[in-house]
Amino acid sequence: MNVSRIAIAGGVAVSTALLLAGPAAAHVSVQPQGAAAKGGYATINFKVPNERDNASTVKLEVNLPTDHPLASVSAQAVPGWKIDITKSKLAKPLDVHGKKINEAVSKVTWTADGSGIAPGYFQQFPLSVGQLPEDADQLVFKALQTYSNKEVVRWIEEPTEGGEEPESPAPVLALTAPAEDAHGGAADDKSGDDAKAEGSTASAGEASSSSADDSTARVLGVIGIVVGIAGVAFGVLAGRRRTA
């Protein structure tokens, strides 16, 4: 009986913890497709769950960071949603590949053309962004989620290191260590010189292998000839002995 009571109490405690953790985890978040490396480019997804039982999400506004402006921002088409991109003038121009950039995207807005995100569903909104900053470990994207009943949820609270998660946290993109190439990915392709060196090494190896095969064939041929001669000589001697 005691064991059963303990098991039941434990199950109730776990269920309660899950129920309490559910709503806290259901907020607008951002995740990269792959790695978001410092100094590179990345495709990121804003995941928007619908938290209401009696209304649909009909608009998402994402404000891009102004302390680390992104010179390149493009949105992927999302069926059933209209996309508006807002640009703002920069206080300090960006230098991108030797070109001065005086304005950058400051906000991206998705507005539903139809029913939006229904209760119990979520939607992802992709963006291609870059060049990611090299002097930051994360980027904060403040977002506003609008429901069909006119309610607006402001996901704008910045989390603090070591602190508890805010009630309405802003989406945070964690940045990884710089990649080997300039586009946020590992440099898989080797340079021309390296490729030529590898090609030369491979050719030399093939030549050495062919030479070794030829030498082996020649040695075996010589051995075969010697064995044949020995066989003939043995036959002649055997014939002479029978005659004698």
mmCIF file of C-alpha atoms in Angstrom:
data_model
loop_
_atom_site.group_PDB
_atom_site.id
_atom_site.type_symbol
_atom_site.label_atom_id
_atom_site.label_comp_id
_atom_site.label_asym_id
_atom_site.label_seq_id
_atom_site.Cartn_x
_atom_site.Cartn_y
_atom_site.Cartn_z
ATOM 1 C CA MET A 1 0.000 0.000 0.000
ATOM 2 C CA ASN A 2 2.788 2.414 0.894
ATOM 3 C CA VAL A 3 4.585 1.660 -2.371
ATOM 4 C CA SER A 4 1.388 2.227 -4.343
ATOM 5 C CA ARG A 5 0.750 5.548 -2.602
ATOM 6 C CA ILE A 6 4.298 6.687 -3.298
ATOM 7 C CA ALA A 7 3.975 5.725 -6.974
ATOM 8 C CA ILE A 8 0.655 7.561 -7.313
ATOM 9 C CA ALA A 9 2.056 10.649 -5.575
ATOM 10 C CA GLY A 10 5.104 10.580 -7.820
ATOM 11 C CA GLY A 11 2.933 10.322 -10.933
ATOM 12 C CA VAL A 12 0.800 13.246 -9.831
ATOM 13 C CA ALA A 13 3.918 15.322 -9.142
ATOM 14 C CA VAL A 14 5.382 14.561 -12.576
ATOM 15 C CA SER A 15 2.081 15.328 -14.314
ATOM 16 C CA THR A 16 1.801 18.631 -12.469
ATOM 17 C CA ALA A 17 5.366 19.551 -13.400
ATOM 18 C CA LEU A 18 4.665 18.817 -17.060
ATOM 19 C CA LEU A 19 1.464 20.863 -16.989
ATOM 20 C CA LEU A 20 3.273 23.795 -15.443
ATOM 21 C CA ALA A 21 6.251 23.506 -17.798
ATOM 22 C CA GLY A 22 4.090 23.316 -20.943
ATOM 23 C CA PRO A 23 2.846 26.923 -21.153
ATOM 24 C CA ALA A 24 6.231 28.321 -20.137
ATOM 25 C CA ALA A 25 7.967 26.520 -23.008
ATOM 26 C CA ALA A 26 5.365 27.531 -25.619
ATOM 27 C CA HIS A 27 6.678 30.872 -26.786
ATOM 28 C CA VAL A 28 8.079 32.375 -29.964
ATOM 29 C CA SER A 29 11.608 31.077 -30.487
ATOM 30 C CA VAL A 30 14.325 31.143 -33.134
ATOM 31 C CA GLN A 31 16.583 28.306 -34.259
ATOM 32 C CA PRO A 32 19.117 28.034 -37.077
ATOM 33 C CA GLN A 33 19.031 25.415 -39.806
ATOM 34 C CA GLY A 34 22.449 23.982 -39.069
ATOM 35 C CA ALA A 35 24.975 26.298 -37.431
ATOM 36 C CA ALA A 36 24.837 30.064 -37.046
ATOM 37 C CA ALA A 37 28.562 30.799 -37.052
ATOM 38 C CA LYS A 38 30.030 34.158 -36.206
ATOM 39 C CA GLY A 39 30.992 36.099 -39.324
ATOM 40 C CA GLY A 40 28.934 33.839 -41.573
ATOM 41 C CA TYR A 41 25.461 33.518 -43.043
ATOM 42 C CA ALA A 42 22.598 31.338 -41.829
ATOM 43 C CA THR A 43 18.977 30.405 -42.405
ATOM 44 C CA ILE A 44 16.959 30.826 -39.223
ATOM 45 C CA ASN A 45 13.400 29.789 -38.354
ATOM 46 C CA PHE A 46 11.018 31.643 -36.072
ATOM 47 C CA LYS A 47 8.742 29.037 -34.505
ATOM 48 C CA VAL A 48 5.375 30.474 -33.480
ATOM 49 C CA PRO A 49 2.971 28.299 -31.469
ATOM 50 C CA ASN A 50 -0.645 29.292 -30.938
ATOM 51 C CA GLU A 51 -1.280 29.511 -27.184
ATOM 52 C CA ARG A 52 -4.961 30.414 -27.264
ATOM 53 C CA ASP A 53 -7.953 28.084 -27.444
ATOM 54 C CA ASN A 54 -10.375 30.653 -28.833
ATOM 55 C CA ALA A 55 -8.244 32.660 -31.285
ATOM 56 C CA SER A 56 -5.785 32.197 -34.132
ATOM 57 C CA THR A 57 -2.420 33.896 -34.619
ATOM 58 C CA VAL A 58 -2.793 36.281 -37.556
ATOM 59 C CA LYS A 59 0.383 38.380 -37.418
ATOM 60 C CA LEU A 60 4.033 38.103 -36.400
ATOM 61 C CA GLU A 61 6.374 41.095 -36.205
ATOM 62 C CA VAL A 62 10.065 40.418 -35.692
ATOM 63 C CA ASN A 63 12.408 43.290 -34.896
ATOM 64 C CA LEU A 64 15.990 42.699 -35.939
ATOM 65 C CA PRO A 65 18.810 43.761 -33.602
ATOM 66 C CA THR A 66 19.990 47.339 -34.027
ATOM 67 C CA ASP A 67 23.218 46.894 -32.078
ATOM 68 C CA HIS A 68 24.368 44.314 -34.650
ATOM 69 C CA PRO A 69 22.524 45.173 -37.895
ATOM 70 C CA LEU A 70 22.351 42.513 -40.603
ATOM 71 C CA ALA A 71 23.192 43.732 -44.101
ATOM 72 C CA SER A 72 21.610 40.768 -45.871
ATOM 73 C CA VAL A 73 18.079 39.645 -44.945
ATOM 74 C CA SER A 74 15.700 37.749 -47.217
ATOM 75 C CA ALA A 75 12.452 35.979 -46.363
ATOM 76 C CA GLN A 76 11.217 32.654 -47.650
ATOM 77 C CA ALA A 77 7.648 32.637 -48.930
ATOM 78 C CA VAL A 78 5.184 31.060 -46.490
ATOM 79 C CA PRO A 79 1.888 29.887 -48.000
ATOM 80 C CA GLY A 80 -1.051 31.825 -46.569
ATOM 81 C CA TRP A 81 1.070 34.710 -45.311
ATOM 82 C CA LYS A 82 1.986 38.136 -46.695
ATOM 83 C CA ILE A 83 5.491 39.401 -45.922
ATOM 84 C CA ASP A 84 6.478 43.043 -45.385
ATOM 85 C CA ILE A 85 10.126 44.037 -44.948
ATOM 86 C CA THR A 86 10.997 47.352 -43.296
ATOM 87 C CA LYS A 87 14.397 48.991 -43.713
ATOM 88 C CA SER A 88 15.903 51.725 -41.548
ATOM 89 C CA LYS A 89 18.870 54.042 -41.942
ATOM 90 C CA LEU A 90 21.899 53.011 -39.947
ATOM 91 C CA ALA A 91 23.566 55.365 -37.475
ATOM 92 C CA LYS A 92 26.889 53.851 -38.529
ATOM 93 C CA PRO A 93 27.260 52.474 -42.091
ATOM 94 C CA LEU A 94 28.314 48.857 -42.491
ATOM 95 C CA ASP A 95 31.328 47.854 -44.560
ATOM 96 C CA VAL A 96 30.426 44.664 -46.446
ATOM 97 C CA HIS A 97 33.009 43.351 -48.893
ATOM 98 C CA GLY A 98 34.328 46.859 -49.414
ATOM 99 C CA LYS A 99 30.874 48.367 -49.980
ATOM 100 C CA LYS A 100 29.239 50.863 -47.626
ATOM 101 C CA ILE A 101 25.734 49.892 -46.491
ATOM 102 C CA ASN A 102 23.701 52.836 -45.151
ATOM 103 C CA GLU A 103 20.460 50.993 -44.362
ATOM 104 C CA ALA A 104 19.452 47.532 -43.203
ATOM 105 C CA VAL A 105 16.317 45.531 -42.518
ATOM 106 C CA SER A 106 14.957 46.484 -39.100
ATOM 107 C CA LYS A 107 11.661 44.570 -39.076
ATOM 108 C CA VAL A 108 9.954 41.706 -40.872
ATOM 109 C CA THR A 109 6.164 41.312 -40.604
ATOM 110 C CA TRP A 110 4.130 38.250 -41.583
ATOM 111 C CA THR A 111 0.364 38.798 -41.902
ATOM 112 C CA ALA A 112 -2.067 35.944 -42.496
ATOM 113 C CA ASP A 113 -4.027 35.978 -45.749
ATOM 114 C CA GLY A 114 -6.374 33.325 -44.432
ATOM 115 C CA SER A 115 -7.121 31.774 -41.063
ATOM 116 C CA GLY A 116 -3.576 32.043 -39.651
ATOM 117 C CA ILE A 117 -2.269 29.641 -37.008
ATOM 118 C CA ALA A 118 -5.178 27.784 -35.464
ATOM 119 C CA PRO A 119 -5.292 26.668 -31.800
ATOM 120 C CA GLY A 120 -3.110 23.629 -31.200
ATOM 121 C CA TYR A 121 -0.831 24.363 -34.193
ATOM 122 C CA PHE A 122 2.441 26.190 -34.843
ATOM 123 C CA GLN A 123 4.075 27.782 -37.881
ATOM 124 C CA GLN A 124 7.712 28.395 -38.840
ATOM 125 C CA PHE A 125 8.850 31.579 -40.578
ATOM 126 C CA PRO A 126 12.297 31.279 -42.267
ATOM 127 C CA LEU A 127 14.792 34.089 -42.879
ATOM 128 C CA SER A 128 18.183 34.025 -44.539
ATOM 129 C CA VAL A 129 20.461 36.434 -42.654
ATOM 130 C CA GLY A 130 24.042 37.634 -42.621
ATOM 131 C CA GLN A 131 26.681 38.655 -42.151
ATOM 132 C CA LEU A 132 26.460 37.528 -38.522
ATOM 133 C CA PRO A 133 28.577 39.575 -36.088
ATOM 134 C CA GLU A 134 31.954 38.289 -34.980
ATOM 135 C CA ASP A 135 31.956 40.150 -31.651
ATOM 136 C CA ALA A 136 28.740 38.722 -30.147
ATOM 137 C CA ASP A 137 27.683 35.365 -28.729
ATOM 138 C CA GLN A 138 23.984 35.817 -29.447
ATOM 139 C CA LEU A 139 21.409 37.970 -31.219
ATOM 140 C CA VAL A 140 18.099 39.028 -29.651
ATOM 141 C CA PHE A 141 15.016 39.337 -31.881
ATOM 142 C CA LYS A 142 12.088 41.036 -30.170
ATOM 143 C CA ALA A 143 8.750 39.778 -31.508
ATOM 144 C CA LEU A 144 5.060 40.676 -31.338
ATOM 145 C CA GLN A 145 2.387 38.012 -31.822
ATOM 146 C CA THR A 146 -1.120 39.206 -32.720
ATOM 147 C CA TYR A 147 -4.245 37.070 -32.345
ATOM 148 C CA SER A 148 -7.525 37.231 -34.230
ATOM 149 C CA ASN A 149 -9.240 38.659 -31.122
ATOM 150 C CA LYS A 150 -6.869 41.681 -31.292
ATOM 151 C CA GLU A 151 -4.718 40.450 -28.372
ATOM 152 C CA VAL A 152 -1.015 41.239 -28.776
ATOM 153 C CA VAL A 153 1.651 39.236 -26.926
ATOM 154 C CA ARG A 154 4.982 41.027 -26.705
ATOM 155 C CA TRP A 155 7.936 38.620 -26.676
ATOM 156 C CA ILE A 156 10.485 41.311 -25.847
ATOM 157 C CA GLU A 157 12.057 40.490 -22.476
ATOM 158 C CA GLU A 158 15.774 39.782 -22.774
ATOM 159 C CA PRO A 159 17.000 36.830 -20.690
ATOM 160 C CA THR A 160 19.870 37.394 -18.286
ATOM 161 C CA GLU A 161 22.765 34.993 -17.840
ATOM 162 C CA GLY A 162 22.189 32.786 -14.821
ATOM 163 C CA GLY A 163 18.737 34.249 -14.206
ATOM 164 C CA GLU A 164 15.296 32.753 -14.523
ATOM 165 C CA GLU A 165 13.530 32.769 -17.858
ATOM 166 C CA PRO A 166 11.328 35.866 -18.253
ATOM 167 C CA GLU A 167 7.581 35.494 -18.545
ATOM 168 C CA SER A 168 7.657 36.739 -22.160
ATOM 169 C CA PRO A 169 11.203 36.040 -23.381
ATOM 170 C CA ALA A 170 12.446 37.418 -26.667
ATOM 171 C CA PRO A 171 13.731 34.911 -29.236
ATOM 172 C CA VAL A 172 17.511 34.516 -28.850
ATOM 173 C CA LEU A 173 19.816 33.133 -31.546
ATOM 174 C CA ALA A 174 23.009 31.596 -30.165
ATOM 175 C CA LEU A 175 26.098 32.098 -32.332
ATOM 176 C CA THR A 176 28.762 29.425 -32.669
ATOM 177 C CA ALA A 177 32.515 29.740 -33.203
ATOM 178 C CA PRO A 178 33.599 31.176 -36.574
ATOM 179 C CA ALA A 179 33.604 28.720 -39.458
ATOM 180 C CA GLU A 180 36.574 28.159 -41.752
ATOM 181 C CA ASP A 181 34.936 29.820 -44.736
ATOM 182 C CA ALA A 182 33.034 33.109 -45.040
ATOM 183 C CA HIS A 183 29.512 31.703 -45.292
ATOM 184 C CA GLY A 184 29.012 30.038 -41.947
ATOM 185 C CA GLY A 185 29.867 26.511 -43.052
ATOM 186 C CA ALA A 186 32.898 24.299 -42.777
ATOM 187 C CA ALA A 187 35.287 24.611 -45.693
ATOM 188 C CA ASP A 188 34.822 21.212 -47.316
ATOM 189 C CA ASP A 189 36.374 22.092 -50.669
ATOM 190 C CA LYS A 190 40.152 22.118 -50.832
ATOM 191 C CA SER A 191 42.142 24.786 -52.644
ATOM 192 C CA GLY A 192 43.465 24.194 -56.134
ATOM 193 C CA ASP A 193 47.034 23.691 -54.911
ATOM 194 C CA ASP A 194 45.927 21.155 -52.318
ATOM 195 C CA ALA A 195 43.822 19.322 -54.901
ATOM 196 C CA LYS A 196 46.752 19.253 -57.342
ATOM 197 C CA ALA A 197 49.060 18.006 -54.595
ATOM 198 C CA GLU A 198 46.625 15.250 -53.704
ATOM 199 C CA GLY A 199 46.239 14.392 -57.395
ATOM 200 C CA SER A 200 50.008 14.197 -57.812
ATOM 201 C CA THR A 201 50.318 12.015 -54.726
ATOM 202 C CA ALA A 202 47.576 9.728 -55.988
ATOM 203 C CA SER A 203 49.226 9.485 -59.433
ATOM 204 C CA ALA A 204 52.567 8.680 -57.837
ATOM 205 C CA GLY A 205 50.924 6.029 -55.685
ATOM 206 C CA GLU A 206 49.223 4.497 -58.699
ATOM 207 C CA ALA A 207 52.485 4.517 -60.637
ATOM 208 C CA SER A 208 54.299 2.858 -57.724
ATOM 209 C CA SER A 209 51.567 0.246 -57.479
ATOM 210 C CA SER A 210 51.738 -0.465 -61.216
ATOM 211 C CA SER A 211 55.543 -0.726 -61.064
ATOM 212 C CA ALA A 212 55.314 -3.136 -58.137
ATOM 213 C CA ASP A 213 52.761 -5.250 -60.007
ATOM 214 C CA ASP A 214 55.005 -5.376 -63.093
ATOM 215 C CA SER A 215 58.025 -6.412 -60.994
ATOM 216 C CA THR A 216 56.022 -9.135 -59.276
ATOM 217 C CA ALA A 217 54.802 -10.455 -62.615
ATOM 218 C CA ARG A 218 58.332 -10.549 -63.988
ATOM 219 C CA VAL A 219 59.685 -12.400 -60.942
ATOM 220 C CA LEU A 220 56.893 -14.948 -61.149
ATOM 221 C CA GLY A 221 57.580 -15.383 -64.862
ATOM 222 C CA VAL A 222 61.268 -16.045 -64.268
ATOM 223 C CA ILE A 223 60.436 -18.527 -61.503
ATOM 224 C CA GLY A 224 58.050 -20.306 -63.857
ATOM 225 C CA ILE A 225 60.717 -20.590 -66.537
ATOM 226 C CA VAL A 226 63.259 -21.960 -64.040
ATOM 227 C CA VAL A 227 60.755 -24.487 -62.737
ATOM 228 C CA GLY A 228 59.952 -25.541 -66.312
ATOM 229 C CA ILE A 229 63.617 -26.029 -67.195
ATOM 230 C CA ALA A 230 64.152 -28.031 -64.007
ATOM 231 C CA GLY A 231 61.177 -30.205 -64.921
ATOM 232 C CA VAL A 232 62.527 -30.888 -68.409
ATOM 233 C CA ALA A 233 65.985 -31.720 -67.028
ATOM 234 C CA PHE A 234 64.470 -34.084 -64.474
ATOM 235 C CA GLY A 235 62.498 -35.842 -67.227
ATOM 236 C CA VAL A 236 65.617 -36.299 -69.406
ATOM 237 C CA LEU A 237 67.625 -37.749 -66.488
ATOM 238 C CA ALA A 238 64.757 -40.069 -65.577
ATOM 239 C CA GLY A 239 64.627 -41.334 -69.208
ATOM 240 C CA ARG A 240 68.362 -42.011 -69.272
ATOM 241 C CA ARG A 241 68.179 -44.034 -66.062
ATOM 242 C CA ARG A 242 65.421 -46.233 -67.482
ATOM 243 C CA THR A 243 67.498 -46.842 -70.690
ATOM 244 C CA ALA A 244 70.585 -47.790 -68.662
#
